[in-house]
Each structure stands twice: as structure tokens, then as C-alpha cells.
Amino acid sequence: MARRPDPGESLRLEFFEERGYVRKRCPKCGEYFWTLDPDREVCGEAPCEPYGFIGGGLSRKLTIEEAREGFLSFMESRGHTRIRRYPVVARWRDDLFLTSASIVDFQPYVTAGLVPPPANPLTISQPCIRLKDIDKVGLTMGRHLTIFEMMAHHAFNRPGQEIYWKERTLELFHEYATRVLGIPEEEIIYKEGWWEGGGNAGPDVEPIVRGLEIATLVFMEYKVTDGRYEKMDTRVVDTGYGLERIVWLSQGTPTAFDAIYGSLTDAFLDRLGVRRPDVDLLNRYSTLSSLTAKVERGSKLRELRRAIADQLEVDPDELDAALTPLELAYSVLDHTKTIAFMLADGLVPSNTKEGYLGRLVIRRALRAIRALEAEVQLAELVDLQLNYWGRQFPELLEKRGRILDMVQLEEQRFRETLQKGLQLIERELKRRKGKGLTLDFLMELYDSHGVPPELAADVAKRHGIELEVPDNFYELIAARHEAPEVKPPELPKYVEEVEALPGTELLYYEDPYALRFEARVVGVLGGEAVVLDRTAFYPEGGGQPSDIGFLRLEGGGALEVVRAEKVKDRVIHYVKGDLSRVRVGDRVEGEIDWPRRLSLMRHHTGTHVLLESAKRVLGDHVWQWGAQKGEKESRLDITHYKSVSDEELRRIELLANQIVMENRPVRTKWMPRQEAERIYGFEIYQGGVVPDLTLRIVEIEDFNVQACAGTHVRRTGEIGPIKVWRARRIQDGVVRLEFSSGMAAVERLLEAYDRVKRISMVVGSPLEKVESAVENLVSENRELSKRLTAALERLLEVSIRESSPAEVNGLELRVVPVDLTDRKALTDAADSFARSNPRAVLCLLGGSGQRQVVLAVGEEAAKRGVHAGKLLSSVLKRVGGRGGGQERMAWGSIPPEVTPENLAEEIAEELRSL
């Protein structure tokens, strides 16, 4: 790895020298800093010295809203353009799930100088979510949060366009801190540092006030590639002002939560049943605990609390008892705000991608509520957050119903997980015999089944097994899932060969209705493919299969095109036929399979219509998870937190077909990436992030806009009818819609109509009454089935009573073959007989071939050591079957060649060996 550049020299700025700042090195942390106090020895940041603002604060006390507006207005007055926040779900990035900093909004294209920024310079207050410190939230009194706002001003300096750089950045902060916040300049210490993230790096300056870092001023001037630092053409001023920290500093409250949430803090403590400790004690504790600011593990923080208790002259156990519930309540306060923003910005809780991270936060909040034994629903607490922040962020209230619906559903699923988890843990402990209960085991339980580690530890303890749960468990889990898994791309065939060939002119964009075209061969590859200078064959991509057809040769004959693939702006046509006489420079006439192309175009545009219809019916959290267009049937996978009801599906279909009938124009155009994002937002990336600077935009007039490279019809009326055949959940948080468009839908509808006609003939009913006729037939069949089952059950009871028992070791063994196949009926009959016959060992062989086995043992038999599950498992293994069960009842199956007599002999032998 190349050596990291030294930030020291690059931060010897006129700003410091002109104001009389002196550069020193902190003897405690070893970092360099700038101060106006020549006698100062340490850098001033906790833990090198404790907080000096708790219980006092600044002369100007600010709320969150006042501090945010004060910052943005100040930056506007200094020439910056205010821009709206980006979503906390980073849809425009393929390497991140969540927006973790304001600079994430502009990486990688703007910071690389490839796309212009939305304004230059600009200012923003960006809500951010970071889960890397989630286990410390609450423990550190507000130093760590999962959600926070990063106020920022950014300048993008390009060659020939210098906006401002280090000197002006320091001046802007200094003026804001002293004039807007009212901080005396002698209290501001500037600490030197180095920042890296998102593939960029640079020196930074961190302003410290009374022990608290309130901003980071990064001068991004390096690109990091494989550990190498390369100078960037575009130098970026990347600042981050901690809104919550600034408000905490101004108010001087015991914890940051009191400053951030105000009256909401008391509302939460009341509903969670938590009493606030003495304010003076909390003030002193927060001040002293700041000396642990660099401690990374919660367990260490708790150890240091005992030392702090000595300094406070209070009993450590009493301090623990007072602070632990408060810390849990603060974590719930923080997490519920995170949940509100995640769900408002379109996240759907699930077991994968960003949905996994959302569920992690929800379940950690539920775990804390459970630990507090609070009688409150998580949805009620999230609703408090929506109401509190709704005035500042109206979009939260606009989506209130859907957010609360998702939270309630997640809470129900969590309760179900706990119930299933108890059984799962018991089973795993028994199977592992107390071994292999490692961190990996706990993480696998959580990852695969959602079982909280604390539950596993509780169950293990009841078995006399100590199972240690790391205090940073959820941070470890989040680290596993915080970014998409990056797989090295599979290089297409002939990737090197095509580089020497000219690019292919893409006629399917110029005219998607072109059936034939003339072209020249520019490459022949491996005796199986050709590259042309121009083509109307659409190559596979974006879930749309490639075109097929023919290439007619100059001297006669033709090649069948079976697949087309785009590699580095060249379209490779894979063909069947004799390529031996095809030469570079030959002229060919291409002809695509038009019925197939038209069907794919209809399905592709139909996918856009169906997606937007689903969003408008189900909610704007719906996002395309995946899609595959077919000639006869296509599928669209969407994010949704529960199954789509029949009524919702009907509304989706009606809206989609209404758009078809309105015959709206479908327009395509090429746009610069930044302009497309500015006008249409990030919803254009339904099919995934497009890694191009120029995007092809497909717009259905006043209905839907997407970045899409596929072929489309010119008007929605050409799609024809859209019919959804199935809507089913394919995984947690994802629903698949399987549908047909155009003639494919018409053909399927006619087939369905014909089937209904045939059914009407079978049941002897007119077509318009066939539904009620079938319902009556089914009802009658059910009634007959009930009567038959009742008769068979009575016959079963008689068969058991009249069977002759065999005396084995003082027990009564019965093996009874019956015709009944209903497992419940067999179980109920066997259980009833065994309960009234204490010495009974009853084996029922049910069904044709006597494959089904039910074994029940009476109370006396059980006392003598007969375990139904073990007995049946052992016996059936010997005869080629399988089975098992509980102490008094077991189930299994046997091959048809095993006779009742064989089975009776095997069971008797097993009983004799007891």
C-alpha cells in the first residue's frame, strides 16, 4: 500500500497564522491541533479532556429547527445554493444501501468530475444513518446515534473553475461559529486529521469546542485505488457539521437526547416506564463519561462506569440500576426516529439488502422495549416520532398510515419469531450437546431465523450453559450487511477480440419498429458469431431477451441469429449456419423476428405501466426488485411488506388497463445524468443504477418515467390488455406479479374462457350460473366427505376395540391395519385409546399400502420406559421406514411390502429388550 500523504504541511494555512493560532501536538492522543492559547497542552477533545459544556451550554440556546435554519440561511447569505435532502435509502448508489454522509449524495460521479453538481457551491442538511455504532447508542449519552443530520457546504473545484478551497472553508466555519452560534473564538480549537470514504480521501480539520467535535472540514483531493493515493482533477470541499452536537453544545443538557428531542424525551420515558435520574448526578456522570469517548466496546464502558461511580461517590450498583433503563429508553428514542425515516423513504423490512438493516433496527428497538418490560406498542412510539418531526419533514406524515402498518406487522412477526425461536434454540442445544455455541452460532441464528442472541443466552442458561453475547453483537451483524456484496463481473466471451472492432450503430433505438436493415460485417468471432457495423437486433439486457431472426448473405443463403449480446458498445450476433464463407466487409441483410419483438416491446412497456400502477395502489414504497420480460408471459418483482390482496390486485389491473386504453404517448430521449436526476428524482432507477453519464429516459406521459435501455411501443394503446395471472410472495418483502400483455394476454384469456365453458358443460349449468353450480357441487362433496370420514372414524374405533392384543412384558401390544388416511383422525383415536388403557402399546397402519404409521403408548407403558418416538424410530429404521415423535405419541411411514405381522414382530422384539 502506498504511503498516505502527510496532512500537516497542507494545513499550515494563512487562516491560522493571521489570527495568531499556534500549532501544537497533544501529548495524550498524539494529534496536532491549532489553538489561540499558547499555554494549552492538550487538544481539547474528549477524552483528552472532559466536556466543558454540560450544565451550561452557549449563550444562545438553539432547537434543532433553529440550528438547521440558522446554518442553511448563513450559507445561503455567503453564496451557497440550498438544496433539498436526499433519501436515507441510497437508491442512486450500487455500493451502499444507506446514506451515511452528505458527500454520499454526490459520489462517485460528481466528486469524480464526470457529472456537474446540482449547484456549486451548495448547502444541505442531510439526514444520515450509520449502524456501525448501534450498540453504543444510549450508553454514551448521545455521542453515538444511528440517525443524525449532517449539515454541510460543498464546493467542487474543477480545472479552470475554482470555487473555494481550504482558506475560505475555515473562514466560513469560523464566521458561522462565532457570529451565528456565539462561540468565543478563543474557545475554538482546530484539530488536524485525515479522512477517507467512498474511494476518496484528503486532510481534514476538526473544530473542537469545550471537548466536543462539532464539525469535520474535509479537503477531498485524492482518489484511493488499490491502496494508492492519486490526485483528483476535481478537488472537493466536503464539510460535515453535526446538527445534533451543535444543539447539544448550545443547550448544555445532560444528554444529547434531551437537546435533540425536547419534550418527546419525557413522553418516551413516561410510556416506557423509566424514571429520570437526578439532573445533577446525570450532569456529572455525562461530563466524566466523556473521558471514555474513544472506548469502542460497551462492556468496557460499563467497567469504567464503576470507576466513575467512585468519583461521584455513589454506589456502582445503584448507578447501574438508575442508568441502564435510561440507556435502553434512549436507544428506543433514537431507533424509532431511524425507523420513521427509513420507512418514509421507501425501505421495506425484509431479510436482504437495505430491508435487512431496517429490520435489524426495528428488532433492536423491540428487544429494548422487551427488556424494559414496557406495555407499549412500537407503532405508538414511531407515531410520536412522526408527529414530532412531521412539521419539519412533511413527507413523514404523508406516509404515516403505511409506516405504522409496516411497524405493526414487523412487531407481530417479531413475536412469532420469539415463539419459534424458543423451540429452535432448545432443538439446537440438544443437537449440539452444549458444544459449538460460538459467536458464529449466534449470528447464524439471527441471520437465518431472526432469533435475538439474548433469547439464546437465556435458554442456554436454563440448561446450565453459559453463552456469552458480545456487547457489540448488532454492530457485527450490521457490518455484514451494510453494503451490497460485490462480485467480480463475469467477463463476456470475446471481450478482448471486440476491442479492435468499430462500435455498432444501434438501429433499434432509432426505430424500434424497423423489421429489416442492411449492414456490413466488421468481425467474425470463433466460427459462431459476427459483429456488424449497424444492427436492429436488440441484445439481451435489462430483463429483456435478445431478438432473434436471420442474416441474409450477399451470395445467397442465410444465418439464423439465435442470440445477440452487447460487449463494449459492440453487438455480437451468435448464429447457426456456415460462417466459413463470411468475410469482413461482406454486406448482409438482417431481418428480426417481428412477432417476437413486438410481443417483447408490449411486455416491456407493460412492465412500466404495471409497476407504476402497483406504486399508486400499494404505496410509493413499492420498488422494482427484478423483472424478466417474456414473449408469452413476463414477471415483475416488487418490494411490498405483505401479500397483495385480491382487491388490491384488481385495482392494479384496472389502473394499468385504464392507462392502456387512454393510449398515452411513450417517449424516449437521452439526457445528462444530473439533469435526469434533478427533474425526475431517483425513482428513474427502478431497474437498478445505470453506470452511464448519459441516460436513456422512457416516459409514459404524466404517469411513469424510468431510465431504461429496452425497446418500447410508441403509445400505451399498442400494449393491448394487461392481465396478471398470479401475485405471490417469493421472499420476505418481495411480491412477484406474473402477467401477459397484448395477444399473449388475449390468447390466455380465451383459453380460460374455453375452460369455463367446458366446466359449465360438465356441471350441467348455463355459463352465467357456473360459479354457483360449482360452489354447490364443492359444498355437497365436502358434506359427503365429512360423513364418510365420520363413518370411517367409528369403524376405526371398532377395529381397535375388537383387535386382539399380544402380551409382551406385561404390556398389551396391538398392531391394527385400517383404511383411514387422515392423520389427525388416526392420532386422536390412538391417543384416546392409550389414555383409557394404561398398559397399551397401540400401532395403527393407515391408508392404501398401509404406509402411514401412528404409535401411542399408555401411562403405565411410559412409566416402564417405553418412549413412543424412540421406539418407532428404532423399529422403522430396521424395516426401511422412518419415524419419530414424543414420549407418548409418534408418527412415521413404512414401505408397502412391510406387513402388519412383520411390524408387530419388530415392535414386540423391541419391547422385550427394555
Tab-separated table of C-alpha atoms in Angstrom, residues 436-789:
chain	number	residue	atom	x	y	z
A	436	GLY	CA	-20.240	-25.258	19.200
A	437	LEU	CA	-22.232	-22.482	20.867
A	438	THR	CA	-19.987	-19.787	19.408
A	439	LEU	CA	-20.454	-16.269	18.115
A	440	ASP	CA	-20.912	-17.738	14.640
A	441	PHE	CA	-23.747	-19.870	16.038
A	442	LEU	CA	-25.462	-16.787	17.496
A	443	MET	CA	-25.006	-14.812	14.291
A	444	GLU	CA	-26.372	-17.665	12.207
A	445	LEU	CA	-29.405	-17.908	14.496
A	446	TYR	CA	-30.063	-14.205	13.990
A	447	ASP	CA	-29.247	-14.106	10.263
A	448	SER	CA	-31.254	-17.183	9.294
A	449	HIS	CA	-34.082	-17.153	11.828
A	450	GLY	CA	-34.135	-13.669	13.404
A	451	VAL	CA	-33.586	-15.104	16.895
A	452	PRO	CA	-32.136	-12.462	19.272
A	453	PRO	CA	-28.888	-13.563	20.954
A	454	GLU	CA	-30.244	-12.665	24.398
A	455	LEU	CA	-33.010	-15.225	23.957
A	456	ALA	CA	-30.464	-17.890	23.060
A	457	ALA	CA	-28.404	-16.986	26.127
A	458	ASP	CA	-31.470	-17.184	28.419
A	459	VAL	CA	-32.455	-20.636	27.148
A	460	ALA	CA	-28.860	-21.882	27.352
A	461	LYS	CA	-28.620	-20.653	30.942
A	462	ARG	CA	-31.651	-22.745	31.895
A	463	HIS	CA	-29.679	-25.740	30.629
A	464	GLY	CA	-26.662	-24.759	32.745
A	465	ILE	CA	-24.729	-23.441	29.730
A	466	GLU	CA	-23.101	-20.015	29.847
A	467	LEU	CA	-23.439	-18.391	26.439
A	468	GLU	CA	-21.635	-15.061	26.142
A	469	VAL	CA	-23.272	-12.440	23.920
A	470	PRO	CA	-20.810	-9.794	22.659
A	471	ASP	CA	-21.896	-6.296	23.611
A	472	ASN	CA	-21.286	-5.201	20.008
A	473	PHE	CA	-23.335	-8.054	18.520
A	474	TYR	CA	-25.636	-5.861	16.399
A	475	GLU	CA	-22.692	-3.832	15.130
A	476	LEU	CA	-21.109	-7.070	13.917
A	477	ILE	CA	-24.368	-8.069	12.232
A	478	ALA	CA	-24.766	-4.638	10.599
A	479	ALA	CA	-21.189	-4.769	9.304
A	480	ARG	CA	-22.054	-7.997	7.463
A	481	HIS	CA	-24.904	-6.314	5.621
A	482	GLU	CA	-24.086	-2.599	5.388
A	483	ALA	CA	-23.169	-2.713	1.687
A	484	PRO	CA	-24.116	-4.894	-1.278
A	485	GLU	CA	-21.977	-7.931	-1.897
A	486	VAL	CA	-19.589	-7.028	-4.679
A	487	LYS	CA	-18.987	-9.936	-7.020
A	488	PRO	CA	-16.339	-9.658	-9.710
A	489	PRO	CA	-18.144	-9.322	-13.028
A	490	GLU	CA	-18.056	-12.274	-15.375
A	491	LEU	CA	-16.249	-11.154	-18.487
A	492	PRO	CA	-18.293	-11.901	-21.586
A	493	LYS	CA	-16.888	-14.065	-24.314
A	494	TYR	CA	-14.775	-12.277	-26.943
A	495	VAL	CA	-14.325	-9.213	-24.704
A	496	GLU	CA	-10.727	-8.787	-25.900
A	497	GLU	CA	-11.451	-9.558	-29.562
A	498	VAL	CA	-14.129	-6.869	-29.926
A	499	GLU	CA	-11.896	-4.063	-28.644
A	500	ALA	CA	-10.199	-3.830	-32.020
A	501	LEU	CA	-13.556	-3.580	-33.830
A	502	PRO	CA	-15.543	-0.392	-34.517
A	503	GLY	CA	-18.636	0.302	-32.401
A	504	THR	CA	-22.056	-0.849	-33.574
A	505	GLU	CA	-24.713	1.658	-34.646
A	506	LEU	CA	-27.840	0.765	-32.666
A	507	LEU	CA	-30.744	0.977	-35.086
A	508	TYR	CA	-33.262	-0.395	-32.571
A	509	TYR	CA	-33.078	2.938	-30.738
A	510	GLU	CA	-33.510	4.999	-33.899
A	511	ASP	CA	-36.560	2.972	-34.971
A	512	PRO	CA	-37.730	0.078	-32.775
A	513	TYR	CA	-40.246	-0.814	-35.486
A	514	ALA	CA	-37.586	-1.456	-38.150
A	515	LEU	CA	-38.006	-5.033	-39.369
A	516	ARG	CA	-35.136	-5.179	-41.900
A	517	PHE	CA	-31.791	-3.432	-42.272
A	518	GLU	CA	-28.603	-3.607	-44.305
A	519	ALA	CA	-25.185	-3.775	-42.681
A	520	ARG	CA	-21.534	-4.646	-43.215
A	521	VAL	CA	-19.627	-7.388	-41.390
A	522	VAL	CA	-16.785	-5.908	-39.304
A	523	GLY	CA	-15.804	-9.054	-37.375
A	524	VAL	CA	-16.166	-12.837	-37.381
A	525	LEU	CA	-15.659	-14.472	-33.972
A	526	GLY	CA	-14.794	-18.114	-33.278
A	527	GLY	CA	-16.849	-19.572	-36.081
A	528	GLU	CA	-20.066	-18.836	-34.172
A	529	ALA	CA	-20.699	-15.100	-34.210
A	530	VAL	CA	-20.444	-11.935	-36.284
A	531	VAL	CA	-20.200	-8.239	-35.455
A	532	LEU	CA	-21.873	-5.723	-37.789
A	533	ASP	CA	-21.333	-2.014	-38.247
A	534	ARG	CA	-25.053	-1.467	-37.546
A	535	THR	CA	-27.891	-3.634	-36.279
A	536	ALA	CA	-31.581	-3.710	-35.423
A	537	PHE	CA	-31.135	-6.829	-33.269
A	538	TYR	CA	-31.693	-5.869	-29.630
A	539	PRO	CA	-29.064	-7.546	-27.390
A	540	GLU	CA	-30.186	-9.144	-24.145
A	541	GLY	CA	-30.260	-6.690	-21.239
A	542	GLY	CA	-32.440	-5.120	-18.555
A	543	GLY	CA	-34.523	-8.279	-18.243
A	544	GLN	CA	-35.450	-8.220	-21.944
A	545	PRO	CA	-34.352	-11.209	-24.041
A	546	SER	CA	-32.440	-10.546	-27.225
A	547	ASP	CA	-34.016	-10.506	-30.644
A	548	ILE	CA	-33.698	-13.485	-32.965
A	549	GLY	CA	-34.022	-13.664	-36.729
A	550	PHE	CA	-31.854	-14.056	-39.835
A	551	LEU	CA	-28.882	-12.518	-41.625
A	552	ARG	CA	-29.189	-12.995	-45.385
A	553	LEU	CA	-25.839	-13.200	-47.177
A	554	GLU	CA	-24.805	-11.479	-50.416
A	555	GLY	CA	-24.183	-14.673	-52.383
A	556	GLY	CA	-27.355	-16.332	-51.158
A	557	GLY	CA	-28.111	-18.340	-48.086
A	558	ALA	CA	-28.772	-17.147	-44.575
A	559	LEU	CA	-27.566	-17.403	-40.997
A	560	GLU	CA	-30.033	-17.835	-38.152
A	561	VAL	CA	-29.438	-15.334	-35.338
A	562	VAL	CA	-30.135	-17.174	-32.075
A	563	ARG	CA	-28.854	-14.544	-29.617
A	564	ALA	CA	-27.396	-11.045	-29.535
A	565	GLU	CA	-25.094	-9.704	-26.816
A	566	LYS	CA	-23.664	-6.217	-26.279
A	567	VAL	CA	-19.986	-6.053	-25.313
A	568	LYS	CA	-18.218	-2.675	-25.057
A	569	ASP	CA	-20.546	-0.871	-27.493
A	570	ARG	CA	-20.373	-3.735	-29.998
A	571	VAL	CA	-23.268	-6.099	-30.630
A	572	ILE	CA	-22.232	-9.723	-31.123
A	573	HIS	CA	-24.685	-11.835	-33.155
A	574	TYR	CA	-24.464	-15.549	-32.335
A	575	VAL	CA	-25.610	-17.552	-35.327
A	576	LYS	CA	-26.403	-21.013	-36.611
A	577	GLY	CA	-25.114	-21.808	-40.071
A	578	ASP	CA	-21.940	-21.956	-42.121
A	579	LEU	CA	-19.690	-18.984	-41.312
A	580	SER	CA	-16.766	-20.275	-43.380
A	581	ARG	CA	-17.627	-18.128	-46.396
A	582	VAL	CA	-18.425	-14.939	-44.415
A	583	ARG	CA	-15.682	-12.308	-44.640
A	584	VAL	CA	-15.093	-8.919	-43.061
A	585	GLY	CA	-16.560	-6.324	-45.400
A	586	ASP	CA	-19.408	-8.546	-46.668
A	587	ARG	CA	-22.828	-6.951	-46.940
A	588	VAL	CA	-25.744	-8.639	-45.166
A	589	GLU	CA	-29.466	-8.004	-44.806
A	590	GLY	CA	-30.836	-8.526	-41.330
A	591	GLU	CA	-34.402	-9.445	-40.532
A	592	ILE	CA	-35.657	-9.692	-36.970
A	593	ASP	CA	-38.465	-11.977	-35.787
A	594	TRP	CA	-41.093	-9.233	-35.706
A	595	PRO	CA	-43.921	-11.015	-33.824
A	596	ARG	CA	-41.439	-11.845	-31.049
A	597	ARG	CA	-40.017	-8.302	-30.957
A	598	LEU	CA	-43.488	-6.745	-30.845
A	599	SER	CA	-44.550	-9.044	-28.017
A	600	LEU	CA	-41.408	-8.189	-26.036
A	601	MET	CA	-41.961	-4.453	-26.632
A	602	ARG	CA	-45.530	-4.774	-25.393
A	603	HIS	CA	-44.414	-6.679	-22.316
A	604	HIS	CA	-41.591	-4.228	-21.573
A	605	THR	CA	-43.789	-1.133	-21.749
A	606	GLY	CA	-46.469	-3.142	-19.934
A	607	THR	CA	-43.948	-3.733	-17.118
A	608	HIS	CA	-43.502	0.020	-16.689
A	609	VAL	CA	-47.278	0.526	-16.640
A	610	LEU	CA	-47.823	-2.293	-14.152
A	611	LEU	CA	-45.060	-1.075	-11.840
A	612	GLU	CA	-46.449	2.437	-11.672
A	613	SER	CA	-49.962	1.064	-11.147
A	614	ALA	CA	-48.673	-1.019	-8.215
A	615	LYS	CA	-46.964	2.050	-6.726
A	616	ARG	CA	-50.145	4.099	-6.953
A	617	VAL	CA	-52.318	1.386	-5.433
A	618	LEU	CA	-49.955	-0.044	-2.782
A	619	GLY	CA	-47.804	2.992	-1.974
A	620	ASP	CA	-44.637	4.689	-3.162
A	621	HIS	CA	-42.506	2.287	-1.127
A	622	VAL	CA	-43.023	-0.141	-3.998
A	623	TRP	CA	-39.779	-0.527	-5.908
A	624	GLN	CA	-38.836	-2.841	-8.740
A	625	TRP	CA	-36.843	-5.704	-7.250
A	626	GLY	CA	-36.397	-7.501	-10.539
A	627	ALA	CA	-38.098	-8.187	-13.854
A	628	GLN	CA	-37.957	-10.615	-16.725
A	629	LYS	CA	-39.800	-9.988	-19.958
A	630	GLY	CA	-41.042	-12.926	-21.976
A	631	GLU	CA	-42.775	-13.445	-25.276
A	632	LYS	CA	-45.847	-15.078	-23.708
A	633	GLU	CA	-45.551	-14.173	-20.038
A	634	SER	CA	-43.444	-11.761	-18.000
A	635	ARG	CA	-42.763	-11.276	-14.325
A	636	LEU	CA	-42.323	-8.166	-12.214
A	637	ASP	CA	-40.932	-8.458	-8.682
A	638	ILE	CA	-41.793	-5.549	-6.397
A	639	THR	CA	-40.958	-4.644	-2.818
A	640	HIS	CA	-44.012	-4.866	-0.575
A	641	TYR	CA	-44.287	-5.788	3.079
A	642	LYS	CA	-47.215	-8.185	2.819
A	643	SER	CA	-49.160	-10.240	0.300
A	644	VAL	CA	-51.185	-8.364	-2.308
A	645	SER	CA	-54.896	-8.884	-1.675
A	646	ASP	CA	-57.345	-9.825	-4.432
A	647	GLU	CA	-58.968	-6.405	-4.149
A	648	GLU	CA	-55.608	-4.609	-4.447
A	649	LEU	CA	-54.646	-6.745	-7.433
A	650	ARG	CA	-57.918	-5.901	-9.132
A	651	ARG	CA	-57.282	-2.171	-8.616
A	652	ILE	CA	-53.757	-2.536	-10.014
A	653	GLU	CA	-55.048	-4.316	-13.127
A	654	LEU	CA	-57.853	-1.806	-13.649
A	655	LEU	CA	-55.473	1.145	-13.427
A	656	ALA	CA	-52.943	-0.496	-15.742
A	657	ASN	CA	-55.589	-1.216	-18.376
A	658	GLN	CA	-57.042	2.272	-17.990
A	659	ILE	CA	-53.620	3.688	-18.921
A	660	VAL	CA	-53.539	1.331	-21.904
A	661	MET	CA	-56.993	2.439	-23.060
A	662	GLU	CA	-56.028	6.109	-22.751
A	663	ASN	CA	-53.396	5.446	-25.422
A	664	ARG	CA	-50.826	7.740	-23.800
A	665	PRO	CA	-47.663	8.630	-25.707
A	666	VAL	CA	-44.479	6.753	-24.761
A	667	ARG	CA	-41.456	8.949	-25.406
A	668	THR	CA	-37.758	8.134	-25.260
A	669	LYS	CA	-34.902	10.604	-25.014
A	670	TRP	CA	-31.265	10.827	-23.958
A	671	MET	CA	-30.447	13.107	-21.029
A	672	PRO	CA	-27.365	14.012	-18.952
A	673	ARG	CA	-27.452	12.021	-15.718
A	674	GLN	CA	-27.510	15.039	-13.410
A	675	GLU	CA	-30.337	16.689	-15.338
A	676	ALA	CA	-32.437	13.496	-15.339
A	677	GLU	CA	-31.962	13.061	-11.572
A	678	ARG	CA	-32.801	16.721	-10.941
A	679	ILE	CA	-36.016	16.638	-12.967
A	680	TYR	CA	-37.311	13.145	-12.220
A	681	GLY	CA	-35.563	12.097	-8.985
A	682	PHE	CA	-34.029	8.747	-8.166
A	683	GLU	CA	-37.182	6.780	-8.998
A	684	ILE	CA	-35.831	6.565	-12.539
A	685	TYR	CA	-33.513	3.786	-11.299
A	686	GLN	CA	-36.243	1.163	-10.930
A	687	GLY	CA	-34.246	-1.319	-12.960
A	688	GLY	CA	-31.089	-0.634	-10.949
A	689	VAL	CA	-28.412	2.040	-11.034
A	690	VAL	CA	-27.280	2.813	-14.585
A	691	PRO	CA	-23.481	3.389	-14.628
A	692	ASP	CA	-23.595	5.898	-17.501
A	693	LEU	CA	-23.228	9.663	-17.676
A	694	THR	CA	-25.982	9.889	-20.284
A	695	LEU	CA	-29.254	8.100	-19.573
A	696	ARG	CA	-31.967	6.887	-21.906
A	697	ILE	CA	-35.240	8.043	-20.394
A	698	VAL	CA	-38.540	6.321	-21.176
A	699	GLU	CA	-41.540	8.450	-20.242
A	700	ILE	CA	-45.188	7.410	-20.287
A	701	GLU	CA	-46.933	10.756	-20.431
A	702	ASP	CA	-47.949	12.039	-16.972
A	703	PHE	CA	-47.628	8.561	-15.487
A	704	ASN	CA	-44.174	6.954	-15.272
A	705	VAL	CA	-40.545	7.844	-16.007
A	706	GLN	CA	-37.622	5.401	-15.891
A	707	ALA	CA	-34.055	5.121	-17.088
A	708	CYS	CA	-34.329	2.155	-19.423
A	709	ALA	CA	-32.359	0.745	-22.349
A	710	GLY	CA	-35.086	-1.581	-23.654
A	711	THR	CA	-37.375	-1.364	-26.665
A	712	HIS	CA	-40.852	0.091	-26.215
A	713	VAL	CA	-44.054	0.781	-28.114
A	714	ARG	CA	-44.861	4.373	-29.084
A	715	ARG	CA	-48.234	4.568	-27.319
A	716	THR	CA	-49.749	2.611	-24.437
A	717	GLY	CA	-52.681	1.515	-26.596
A	718	GLU	CA	-50.282	-0.746	-28.518
A	719	ILE	CA	-49.624	-2.782	-25.360
A	720	GLY	CA	-53.063	-4.344	-25.519
A	721	PRO	CA	-54.734	-5.845	-22.447
A	722	ILE	CA	-52.612	-6.449	-19.342
A	723	LYS	CA	-53.647	-9.467	-17.297
A	724	VAL	CA	-51.961	-10.511	-14.049
A	725	TRP	CA	-52.225	-14.279	-13.624
A	726	ARG	CA	-50.586	-14.639	-10.233
A	727	ALA	CA	-49.413	-12.429	-7.355
A	728	ARG	CA	-47.349	-14.286	-4.762
A	729	ARG	CA	-44.661	-13.596	-2.194
A	730	ILE	CA	-41.399	-15.102	-3.404
A	731	GLN	CA	-39.434	-13.987	-0.348
A	732	ASP	CA	-39.822	-11.760	2.651
A	733	GLY	CA	-40.673	-8.256	1.445
A	734	VAL	CA	-40.914	-9.168	-2.267
A	735	VAL	CA	-44.068	-9.923	-4.284
A	736	ARG	CA	-43.968	-11.375	-7.796
A	737	LEU	CA	-46.561	-10.339	-10.377
A	738	GLU	CA	-46.771	-12.745	-13.328
A	739	PHE	CA	-48.608	-11.227	-16.271
A	740	SER	CA	-49.168	-11.178	-20.014
A	741	SER	CA	-49.723	-8.304	-22.419
A	742	GLY	CA	-51.121	-7.937	-25.927
A	743	MET	CA	-52.017	-11.024	-27.938
A	744	ALA	CA	-50.380	-13.273	-25.340
A	745	ALA	CA	-52.941	-12.000	-22.807
A	746	VAL	CA	-55.789	-12.355	-25.302
A	747	GLU	CA	-54.829	-15.967	-26.072
A	748	ARG	CA	-54.622	-16.845	-22.369
A	749	LEU	CA	-57.973	-15.167	-21.652
A	750	LEU	CA	-59.615	-17.109	-24.488
A	751	GLU	CA	-58.141	-20.337	-23.126
A	752	ALA	CA	-59.535	-19.511	-19.691
A	753	TYR	CA	-62.934	-18.778	-21.211
A	754	ASP	CA	-62.911	-22.122	-23.019
A	755	ARG	CA	-62.103	-23.911	-19.750
A	756	VAL	CA	-65.027	-22.221	-18.032
A	757	LYS	CA	-67.306	-23.293	-20.905
A	758	ARG	CA	-66.160	-26.899	-20.522
A	759	ILE	CA	-66.768	-26.760	-16.765
A	760	SER	CA	-70.292	-25.443	-17.385
A	761	MET	CA	-70.958	-28.425	-19.632
A	762	VAL	CA	-69.584	-30.875	-17.032
A	763	VAL	CA	-71.702	-29.482	-14.190
A	764	GLY	CA	-74.716	-29.043	-16.492
A	765	SER	CA	-75.200	-25.352	-15.810
A	766	PRO	CA	-75.538	-22.271	-18.047
A	767	LEU	CA	-72.304	-20.253	-18.341
A	768	GLU	CA	-73.671	-17.324	-16.334
A	769	LYS	CA	-74.522	-19.654	-13.419
A	770	VAL	CA	-71.472	-21.899	-13.497
A	771	GLU	CA	-69.885	-20.275	-10.426
A	772	SER	CA	-72.813	-21.039	-8.122
A	773	ALA	CA	-73.145	-24.517	-9.631
A	774	VAL	CA	-69.504	-25.340	-8.849
A	775	GLU	CA	-69.854	-23.900	-5.332
A	776	ASN	CA	-72.882	-26.118	-4.697
A	777	LEU	CA	-71.016	-29.141	-6.044
A	778	VAL	CA	-67.993	-28.459	-3.810
A	779	SER	CA	-70.240	-27.914	-0.797
A	780	GLU	CA	-72.033	-31.210	-1.396
A	781	ASN	CA	-68.710	-33.000	-1.828
A	782	ARG	CA	-67.410	-31.604	1.463
A	783	GLU	CA	-70.530	-32.750	3.274
A	784	LEU	CA	-70.241	-36.247	1.812
A	785	SER	CA	-66.550	-36.315	2.707
A	786	LYS	CA	-67.364	-35.370	6.318
A	787	ARG	CA	-69.914	-38.140	6.561
A	788	LEU	CA	-67.512	-40.677	5.098
A	789	THR	CA	-64.736	-39.614	7.479
